[in-house]
Short mmCIF file of C-alpha atoms in Angstrom, two decimals:
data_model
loop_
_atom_site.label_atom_id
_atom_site.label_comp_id
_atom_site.label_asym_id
_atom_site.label_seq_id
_atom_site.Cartn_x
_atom_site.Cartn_y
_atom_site.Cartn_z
CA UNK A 9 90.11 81.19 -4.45
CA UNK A 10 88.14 83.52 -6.67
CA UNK A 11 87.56 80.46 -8.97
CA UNK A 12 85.74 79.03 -6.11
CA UNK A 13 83.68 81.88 -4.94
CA UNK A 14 81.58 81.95 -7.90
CA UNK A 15 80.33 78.39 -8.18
CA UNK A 16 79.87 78.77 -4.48
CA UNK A 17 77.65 82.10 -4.94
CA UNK A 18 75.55 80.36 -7.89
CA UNK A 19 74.93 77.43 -5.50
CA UNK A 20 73.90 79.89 -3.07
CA UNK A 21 71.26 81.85 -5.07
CA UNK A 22 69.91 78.69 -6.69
CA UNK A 23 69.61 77.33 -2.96
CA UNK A 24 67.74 80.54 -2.64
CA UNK A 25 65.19 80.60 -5.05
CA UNK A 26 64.28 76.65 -4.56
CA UNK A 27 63.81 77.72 -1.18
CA UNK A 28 61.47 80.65 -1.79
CA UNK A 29 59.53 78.04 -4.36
CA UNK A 30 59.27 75.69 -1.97
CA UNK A 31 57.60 78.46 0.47
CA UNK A 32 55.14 79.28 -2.10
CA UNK A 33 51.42 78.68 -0.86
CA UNK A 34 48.82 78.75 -3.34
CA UNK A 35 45.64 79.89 -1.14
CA UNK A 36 42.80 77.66 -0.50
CA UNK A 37 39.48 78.29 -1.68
CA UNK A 38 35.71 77.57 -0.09
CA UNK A 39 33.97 77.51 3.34
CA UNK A 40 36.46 76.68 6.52
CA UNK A 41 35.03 75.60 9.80
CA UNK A 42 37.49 75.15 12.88
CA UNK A 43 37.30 72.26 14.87
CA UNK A 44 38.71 71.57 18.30
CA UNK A 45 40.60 68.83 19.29
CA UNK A 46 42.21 66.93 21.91
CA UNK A 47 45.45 65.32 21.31
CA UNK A 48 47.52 63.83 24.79
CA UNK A 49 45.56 66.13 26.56
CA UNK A 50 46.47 69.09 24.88
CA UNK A 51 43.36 70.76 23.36
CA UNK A 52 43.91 73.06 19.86
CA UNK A 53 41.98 74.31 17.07
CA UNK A 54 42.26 72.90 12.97
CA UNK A 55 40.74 74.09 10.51
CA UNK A 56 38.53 72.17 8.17
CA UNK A 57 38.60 73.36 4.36
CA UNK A 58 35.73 72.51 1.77
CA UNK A 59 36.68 70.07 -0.66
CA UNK A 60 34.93 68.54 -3.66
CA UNK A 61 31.71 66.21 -2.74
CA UNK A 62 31.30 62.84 -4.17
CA UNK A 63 30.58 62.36 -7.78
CA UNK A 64 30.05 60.36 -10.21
CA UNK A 65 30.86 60.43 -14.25
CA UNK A 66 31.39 58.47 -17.08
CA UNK A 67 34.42 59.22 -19.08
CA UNK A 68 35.00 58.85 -23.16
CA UNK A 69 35.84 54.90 -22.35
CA UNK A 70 32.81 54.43 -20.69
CA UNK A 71 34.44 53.96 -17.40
CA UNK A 72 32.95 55.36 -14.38
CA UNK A 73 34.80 58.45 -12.93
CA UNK A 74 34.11 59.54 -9.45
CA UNK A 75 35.97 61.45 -6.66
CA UNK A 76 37.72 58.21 -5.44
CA UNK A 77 39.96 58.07 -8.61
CA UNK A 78 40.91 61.26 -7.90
CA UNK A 79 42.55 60.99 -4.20
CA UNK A 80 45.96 62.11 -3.17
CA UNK A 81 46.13 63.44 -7.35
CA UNK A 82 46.59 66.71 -8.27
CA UNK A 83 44.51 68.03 -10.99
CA UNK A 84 42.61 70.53 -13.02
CA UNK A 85 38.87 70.57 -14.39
CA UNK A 86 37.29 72.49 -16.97
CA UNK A 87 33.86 73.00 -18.44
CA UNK A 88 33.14 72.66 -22.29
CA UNK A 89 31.08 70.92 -24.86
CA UNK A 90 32.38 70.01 -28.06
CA UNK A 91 30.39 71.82 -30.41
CA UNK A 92 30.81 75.24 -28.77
CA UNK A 93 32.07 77.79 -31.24
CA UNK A 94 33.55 80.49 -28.62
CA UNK A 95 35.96 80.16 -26.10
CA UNK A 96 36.14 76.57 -25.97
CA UNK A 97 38.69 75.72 -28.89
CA UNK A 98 41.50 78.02 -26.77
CA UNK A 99 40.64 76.78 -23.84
CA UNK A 100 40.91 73.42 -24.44
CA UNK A 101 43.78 74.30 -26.55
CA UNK A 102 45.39 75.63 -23.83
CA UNK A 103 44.24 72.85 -21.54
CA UNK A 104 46.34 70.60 -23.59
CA UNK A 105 49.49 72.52 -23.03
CA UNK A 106 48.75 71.87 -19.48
CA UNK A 107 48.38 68.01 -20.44
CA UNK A 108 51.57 67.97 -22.31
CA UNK A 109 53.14 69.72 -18.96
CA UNK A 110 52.65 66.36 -17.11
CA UNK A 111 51.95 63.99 -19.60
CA UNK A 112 52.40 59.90 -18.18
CA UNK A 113 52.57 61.89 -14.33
CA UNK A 114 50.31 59.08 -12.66
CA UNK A 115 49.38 61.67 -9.75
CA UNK A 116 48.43 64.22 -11.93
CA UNK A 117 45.11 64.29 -14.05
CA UNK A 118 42.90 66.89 -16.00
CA UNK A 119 38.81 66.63 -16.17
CA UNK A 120 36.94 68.00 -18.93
CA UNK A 121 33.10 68.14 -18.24
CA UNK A 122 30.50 68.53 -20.67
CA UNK A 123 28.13 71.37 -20.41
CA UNK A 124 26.19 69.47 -23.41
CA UNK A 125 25.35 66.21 -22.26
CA UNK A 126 22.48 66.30 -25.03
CA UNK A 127 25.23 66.50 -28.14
CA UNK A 128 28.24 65.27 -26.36
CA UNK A 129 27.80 61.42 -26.42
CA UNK A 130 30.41 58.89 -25.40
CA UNK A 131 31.49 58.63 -29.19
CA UNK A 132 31.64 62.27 -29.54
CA UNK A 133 33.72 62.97 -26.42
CA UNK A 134 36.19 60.09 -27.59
CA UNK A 135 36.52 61.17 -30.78
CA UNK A 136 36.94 65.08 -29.48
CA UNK A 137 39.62 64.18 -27.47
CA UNK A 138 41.77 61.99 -29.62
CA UNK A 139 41.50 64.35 -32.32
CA UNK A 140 42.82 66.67 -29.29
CA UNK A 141 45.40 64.63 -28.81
CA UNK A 142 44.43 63.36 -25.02
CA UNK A 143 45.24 60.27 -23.35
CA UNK A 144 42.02 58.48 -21.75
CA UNK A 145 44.22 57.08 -18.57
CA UNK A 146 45.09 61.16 -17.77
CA UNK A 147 42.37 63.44 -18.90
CA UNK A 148 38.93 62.54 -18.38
CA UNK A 149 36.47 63.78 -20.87
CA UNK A 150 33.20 63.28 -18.63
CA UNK A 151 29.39 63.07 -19.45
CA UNK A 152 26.74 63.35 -16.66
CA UNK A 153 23.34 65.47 -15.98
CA UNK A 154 23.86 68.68 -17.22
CA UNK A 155 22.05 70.00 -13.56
CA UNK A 156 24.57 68.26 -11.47
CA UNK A 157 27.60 69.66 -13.38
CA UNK A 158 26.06 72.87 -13.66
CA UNK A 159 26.12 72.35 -9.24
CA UNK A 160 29.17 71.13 -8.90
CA UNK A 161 30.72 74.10 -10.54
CA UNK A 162 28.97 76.68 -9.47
CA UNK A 163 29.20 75.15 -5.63
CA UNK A 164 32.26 73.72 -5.79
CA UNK A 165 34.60 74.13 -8.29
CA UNK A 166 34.05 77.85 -9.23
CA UNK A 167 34.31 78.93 -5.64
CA UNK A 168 37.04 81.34 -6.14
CA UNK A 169 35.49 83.27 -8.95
CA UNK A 170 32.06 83.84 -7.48
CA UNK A 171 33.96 85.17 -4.18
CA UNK A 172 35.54 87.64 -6.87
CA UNK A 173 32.20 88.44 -8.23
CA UNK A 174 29.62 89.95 -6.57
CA UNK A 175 26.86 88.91 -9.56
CA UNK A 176 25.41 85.31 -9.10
CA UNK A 177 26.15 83.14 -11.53
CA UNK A 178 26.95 83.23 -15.64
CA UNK A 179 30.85 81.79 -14.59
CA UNK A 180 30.74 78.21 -16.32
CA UNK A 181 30.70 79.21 -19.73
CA UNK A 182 33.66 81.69 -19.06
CA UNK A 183 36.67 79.12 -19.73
CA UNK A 184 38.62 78.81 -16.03
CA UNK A 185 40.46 76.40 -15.61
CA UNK A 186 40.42 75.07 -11.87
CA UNK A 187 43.37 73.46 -9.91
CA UNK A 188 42.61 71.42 -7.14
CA UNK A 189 45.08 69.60 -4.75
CA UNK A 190 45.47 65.99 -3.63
CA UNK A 191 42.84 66.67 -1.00
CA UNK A 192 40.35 67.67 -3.23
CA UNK A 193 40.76 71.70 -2.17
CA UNK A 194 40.29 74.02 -4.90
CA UNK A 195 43.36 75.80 -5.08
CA UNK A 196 43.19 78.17 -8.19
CA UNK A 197 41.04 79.27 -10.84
CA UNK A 198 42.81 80.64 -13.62
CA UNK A 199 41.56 82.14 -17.44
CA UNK A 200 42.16 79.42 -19.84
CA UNK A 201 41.78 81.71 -22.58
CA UNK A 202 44.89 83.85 -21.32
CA UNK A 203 47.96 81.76 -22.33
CA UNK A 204 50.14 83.79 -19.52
CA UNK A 205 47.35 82.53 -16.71
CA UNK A 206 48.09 78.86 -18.25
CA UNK A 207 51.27 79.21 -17.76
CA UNK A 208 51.06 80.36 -13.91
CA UNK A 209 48.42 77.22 -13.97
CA UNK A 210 51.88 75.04 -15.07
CA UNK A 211 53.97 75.86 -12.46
CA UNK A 212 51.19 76.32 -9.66
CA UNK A 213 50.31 72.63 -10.88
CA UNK A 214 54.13 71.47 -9.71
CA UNK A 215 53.73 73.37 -6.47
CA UNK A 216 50.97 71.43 -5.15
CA UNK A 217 52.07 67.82 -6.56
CA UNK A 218 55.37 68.89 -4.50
CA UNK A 219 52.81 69.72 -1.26
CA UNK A 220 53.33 67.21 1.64
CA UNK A 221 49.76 65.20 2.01
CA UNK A 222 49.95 64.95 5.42
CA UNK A 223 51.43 68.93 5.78
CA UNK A 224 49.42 70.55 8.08
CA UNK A 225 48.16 73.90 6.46
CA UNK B 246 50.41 103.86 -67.64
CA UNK B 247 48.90 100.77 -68.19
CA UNK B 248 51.35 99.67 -65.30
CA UNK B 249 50.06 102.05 -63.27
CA UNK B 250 46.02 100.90 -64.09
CA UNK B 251 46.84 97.01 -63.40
CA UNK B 252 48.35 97.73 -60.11
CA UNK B 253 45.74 100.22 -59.45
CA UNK B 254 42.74 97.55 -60.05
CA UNK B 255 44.77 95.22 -57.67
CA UNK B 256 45.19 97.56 -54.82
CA UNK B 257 41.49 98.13 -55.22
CA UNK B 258 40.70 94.36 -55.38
CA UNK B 259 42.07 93.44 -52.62
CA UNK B 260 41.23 95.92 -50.55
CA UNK B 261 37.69 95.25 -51.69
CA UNK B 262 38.81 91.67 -50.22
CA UNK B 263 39.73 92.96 -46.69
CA UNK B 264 36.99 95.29 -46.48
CA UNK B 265 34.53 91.98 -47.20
CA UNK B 266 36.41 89.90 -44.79
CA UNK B 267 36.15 92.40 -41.87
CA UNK B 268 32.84 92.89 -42.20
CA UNK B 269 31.84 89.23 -41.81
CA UNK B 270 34.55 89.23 -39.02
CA UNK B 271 32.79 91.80 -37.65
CA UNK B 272 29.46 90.24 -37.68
CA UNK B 273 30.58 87.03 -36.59
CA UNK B 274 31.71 88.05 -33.58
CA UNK B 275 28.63 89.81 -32.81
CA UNK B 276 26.71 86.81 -32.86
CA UNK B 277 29.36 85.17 -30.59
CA UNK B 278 29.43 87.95 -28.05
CA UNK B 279 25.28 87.32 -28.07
CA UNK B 280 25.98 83.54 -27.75
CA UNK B 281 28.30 84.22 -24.72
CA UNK B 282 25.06 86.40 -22.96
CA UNK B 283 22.60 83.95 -23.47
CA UNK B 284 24.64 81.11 -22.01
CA UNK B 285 25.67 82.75 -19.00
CA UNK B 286 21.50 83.58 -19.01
CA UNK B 287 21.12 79.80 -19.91
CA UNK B 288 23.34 79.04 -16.65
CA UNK B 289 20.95 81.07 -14.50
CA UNK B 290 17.75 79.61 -15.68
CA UNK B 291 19.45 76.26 -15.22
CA UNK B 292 19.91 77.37 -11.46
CA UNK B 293 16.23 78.26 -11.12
CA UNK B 294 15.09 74.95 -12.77
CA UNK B 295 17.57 73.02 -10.24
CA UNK B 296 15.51 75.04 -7.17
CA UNK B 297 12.03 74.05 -9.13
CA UNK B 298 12.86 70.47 -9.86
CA UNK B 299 14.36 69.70 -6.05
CA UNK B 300 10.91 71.64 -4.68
CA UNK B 301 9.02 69.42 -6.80
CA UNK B 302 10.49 66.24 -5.61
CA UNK B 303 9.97 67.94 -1.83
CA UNK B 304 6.24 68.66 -2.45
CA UNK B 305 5.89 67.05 1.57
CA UNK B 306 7.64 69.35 3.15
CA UNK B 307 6.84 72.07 1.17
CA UNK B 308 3.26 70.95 1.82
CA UNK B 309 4.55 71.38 5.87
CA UNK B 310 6.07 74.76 5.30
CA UNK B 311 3.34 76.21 3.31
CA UNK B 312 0.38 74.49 4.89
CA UNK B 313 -2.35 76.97 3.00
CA UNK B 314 -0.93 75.97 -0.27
CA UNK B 315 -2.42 74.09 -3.10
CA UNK B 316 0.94 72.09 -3.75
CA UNK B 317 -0.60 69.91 -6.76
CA UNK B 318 -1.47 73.02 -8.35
CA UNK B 319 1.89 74.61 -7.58
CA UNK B 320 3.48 71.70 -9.09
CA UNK B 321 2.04 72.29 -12.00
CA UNK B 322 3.06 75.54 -12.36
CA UNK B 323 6.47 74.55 -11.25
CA UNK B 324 6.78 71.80 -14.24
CA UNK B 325 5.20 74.47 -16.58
CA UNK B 326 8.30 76.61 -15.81
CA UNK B 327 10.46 73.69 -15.64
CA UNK B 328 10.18 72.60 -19.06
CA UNK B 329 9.94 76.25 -20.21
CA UNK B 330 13.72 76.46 -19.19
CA UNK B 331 14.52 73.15 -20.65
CA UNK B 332 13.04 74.18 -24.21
CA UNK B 333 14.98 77.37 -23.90
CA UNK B 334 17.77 75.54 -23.20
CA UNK B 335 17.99 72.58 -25.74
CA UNK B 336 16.98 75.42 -28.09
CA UNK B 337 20.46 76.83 -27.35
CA UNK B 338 22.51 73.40 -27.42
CA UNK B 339 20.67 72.56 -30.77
CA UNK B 340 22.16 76.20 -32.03
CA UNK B 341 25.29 75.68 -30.96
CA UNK B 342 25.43 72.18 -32.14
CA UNK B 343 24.15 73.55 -35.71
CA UNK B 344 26.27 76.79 -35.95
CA UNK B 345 28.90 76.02 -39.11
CA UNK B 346 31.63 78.17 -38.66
CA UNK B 347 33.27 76.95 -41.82
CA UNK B 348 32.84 79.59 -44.73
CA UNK B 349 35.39 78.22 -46.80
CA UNK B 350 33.21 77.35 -49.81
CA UNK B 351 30.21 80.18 -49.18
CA UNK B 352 30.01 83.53 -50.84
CA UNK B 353 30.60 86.71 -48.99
CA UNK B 354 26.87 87.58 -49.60
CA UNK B 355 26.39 83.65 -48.38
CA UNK B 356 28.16 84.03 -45.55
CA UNK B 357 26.60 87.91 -44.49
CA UNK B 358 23.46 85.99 -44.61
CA UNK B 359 23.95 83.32 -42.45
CA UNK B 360 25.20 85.09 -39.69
CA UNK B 361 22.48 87.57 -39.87
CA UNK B 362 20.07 84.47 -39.74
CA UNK B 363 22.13 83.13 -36.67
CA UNK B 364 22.34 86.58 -34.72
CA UNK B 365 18.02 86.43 -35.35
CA UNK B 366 18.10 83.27 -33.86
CA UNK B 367 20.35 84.24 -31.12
CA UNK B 368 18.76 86.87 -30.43
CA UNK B 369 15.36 84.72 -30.16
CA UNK B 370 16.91 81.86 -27.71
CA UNK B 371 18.32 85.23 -25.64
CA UNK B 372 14.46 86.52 -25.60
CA UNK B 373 13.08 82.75 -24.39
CA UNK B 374 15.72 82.78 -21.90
CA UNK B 375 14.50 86.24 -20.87
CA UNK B 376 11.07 85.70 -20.50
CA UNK B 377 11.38 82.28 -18.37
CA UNK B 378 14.02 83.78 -16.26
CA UNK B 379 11.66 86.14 -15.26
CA UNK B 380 9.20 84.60 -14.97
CA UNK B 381 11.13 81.68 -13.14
CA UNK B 382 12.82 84.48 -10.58
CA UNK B 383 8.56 85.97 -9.81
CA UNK B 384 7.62 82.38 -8.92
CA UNK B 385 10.33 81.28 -6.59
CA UNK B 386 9.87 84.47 -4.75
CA UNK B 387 6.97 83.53 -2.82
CA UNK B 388 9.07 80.70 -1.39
CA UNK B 389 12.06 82.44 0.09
CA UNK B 390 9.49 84.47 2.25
CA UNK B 391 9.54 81.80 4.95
#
């Protein structure tokens, strides 16, 4: 009997702490507006979360990345430039670690985007990332006007950290790494200079590729 | 004794070494910790040349809002500060894209140098920035009125 109990109690616990994983909710970041509707006749409120607006970027193969490639993946964008002599090598350093987390995971991609579109050319960005060691068909390294990524981080994907911070602006060039969910809701922003926030960025990432699309939240 | 003096010389050596090391350390990351001012500066004169460019391309209804004003002349102010910014700014990415962190094969007088030379030119991007944000933040005033 007491041979059983204690495979029994270690099924138990483990059942446990899946459970409590499962239950984990990352919060969700940006504007909400609630909407009402009518469904059979029965009238209640949803809520409508910001999510990333269309865009448009060309990646080191010279495809065309916008935010249709992106739907239904989970995935986590950056903002560098190659020659940057900072913060950038950890961060992207650390970015890979995230890479090699979920390498060949189809829904699962990373985004890199240039803060230098003036030095970072196609060729550069190629040859920065497969010197990095990053495969083309999973992490996008992605040229555009330097004015529209400088919006769509500061509007969009920093939202988080400038709700933290009470002083506007300065948070592009300060390495987060930003986890958004198959919906396109930013999710997380986390120091990609602080290899204990990276790793809270690893698991978080699993958490919302486990998240039920159509889950209501 | 003549032990003693040979280990004595090393000792001195390389603590000579360390002492020559830490101070370009030291100055190297003073020049980075200026480099990581001026681009979060470089990020907000990037915002205000975002609001000057999109009120140049709406010189209409800017024209509607602010009936009394001159809005050609305005726009020429607004380009003025525009490309200001965008000087200020490629003078930055042309730094960074210059800045050789590799010391390997420079003296420690060579490499003292340098970074002096880099924290004066630093320091002159972080003035530009300065002076353009300022200015930049005076001008756009006079449109949040309405």
């Amino acid at each position: 009997m007491k041979k059983i109990i204690w495979p029994v109690l270690a099924l138990l616990a483990l059942a446990a702490c899946t459970h409590k994983n499962n239950d984990k909710k990352l919060p969700i970041y940006g504007e909400r507006q609630p909407i009402t509707k009518t469904v059979d006749g029965k009238t209640f409120t949803d809520t409508v979360y910001a999510t990333i607006p269309p865009f448009s970027f060309v990646n080191q193969n010279r495809q065309t990345i916008s935010e249709n490639d992106l739907k239904g993946k989970t995935y986590v964008a950056d903002f560098f430039f190659t020659s940057c002599p900072s913060i950038c090598p950890t961060m992207q350093r650390n970015m890979l670690s995230v890479f090699k987390a979920y390498q060949g995971k189809a829904d699962f991609k990373l985004l890199s985007f240039t803060i230098d579109p003036r030095h970072d050319t196609i060729p550069i960005l190629k040859d920065y990332a497969e010197k990095l060691g990053a495969k083309a068909d999973q992490w996008y390294f992605l040229l555009g006007k330097k004015e529209e990524v400088y919006q769509l981080a500061e509007k969009n994907f920093l939202v988080s950290v400038s709700e933290d911070n009470r002083a506007p602006g300065g948070y592009v060039h300060q390495g987060w790494l930003v986890l958004v969910d198959k919906k396109g809701r930013v999710r997380g922003a986390y120091d990609g200079t602080n290899e204990k926030q990276v790793q809270q960025l690893i698991v978080d990432v699993q958490l919302l590729m486990d998240e039920d699309e159509n889950q209501k939240t | 004794m003549k032990n003693k003096l040979i280990i004595a010389a090393f000792l001195l050596v390389f603590t000579a070494c360390k002492d020559t090391k830490n101070d370009e350390k030291k100055l190297e990351a003073k020049v980075m910790e200026m480099h990581e001012k001026v681009m979060a500066d470089g990020e907000r004169a990037m915002q205000n040349k975002m609001k000057l460019d999109t009120l140049i391309l709406k010189k209409d209804s800017v024209k509607k809002a602010f009936p009394a004003m001159d809005t050609s002349a305005e726009n020429k102010t607004m380009r003025t500060l525009s490309s200001q910014i965008l000087k200020a700014d490629d003078a930055m990415s042309d730094w960074m894209h210059n800045y050789n962190p590799d010391f390997r094969k420079k003296s420690h007088r060579e490499v003292m140098d340098y970074l002096a030379q880099q924290k004066k030119i630093v320091g002159q991007i972080n003035t530009a920035y300065k002076s353009v944000i300022q200015s930049s933040n005076q001008y756009l005033l006079k449109y949040k009125k309405k």
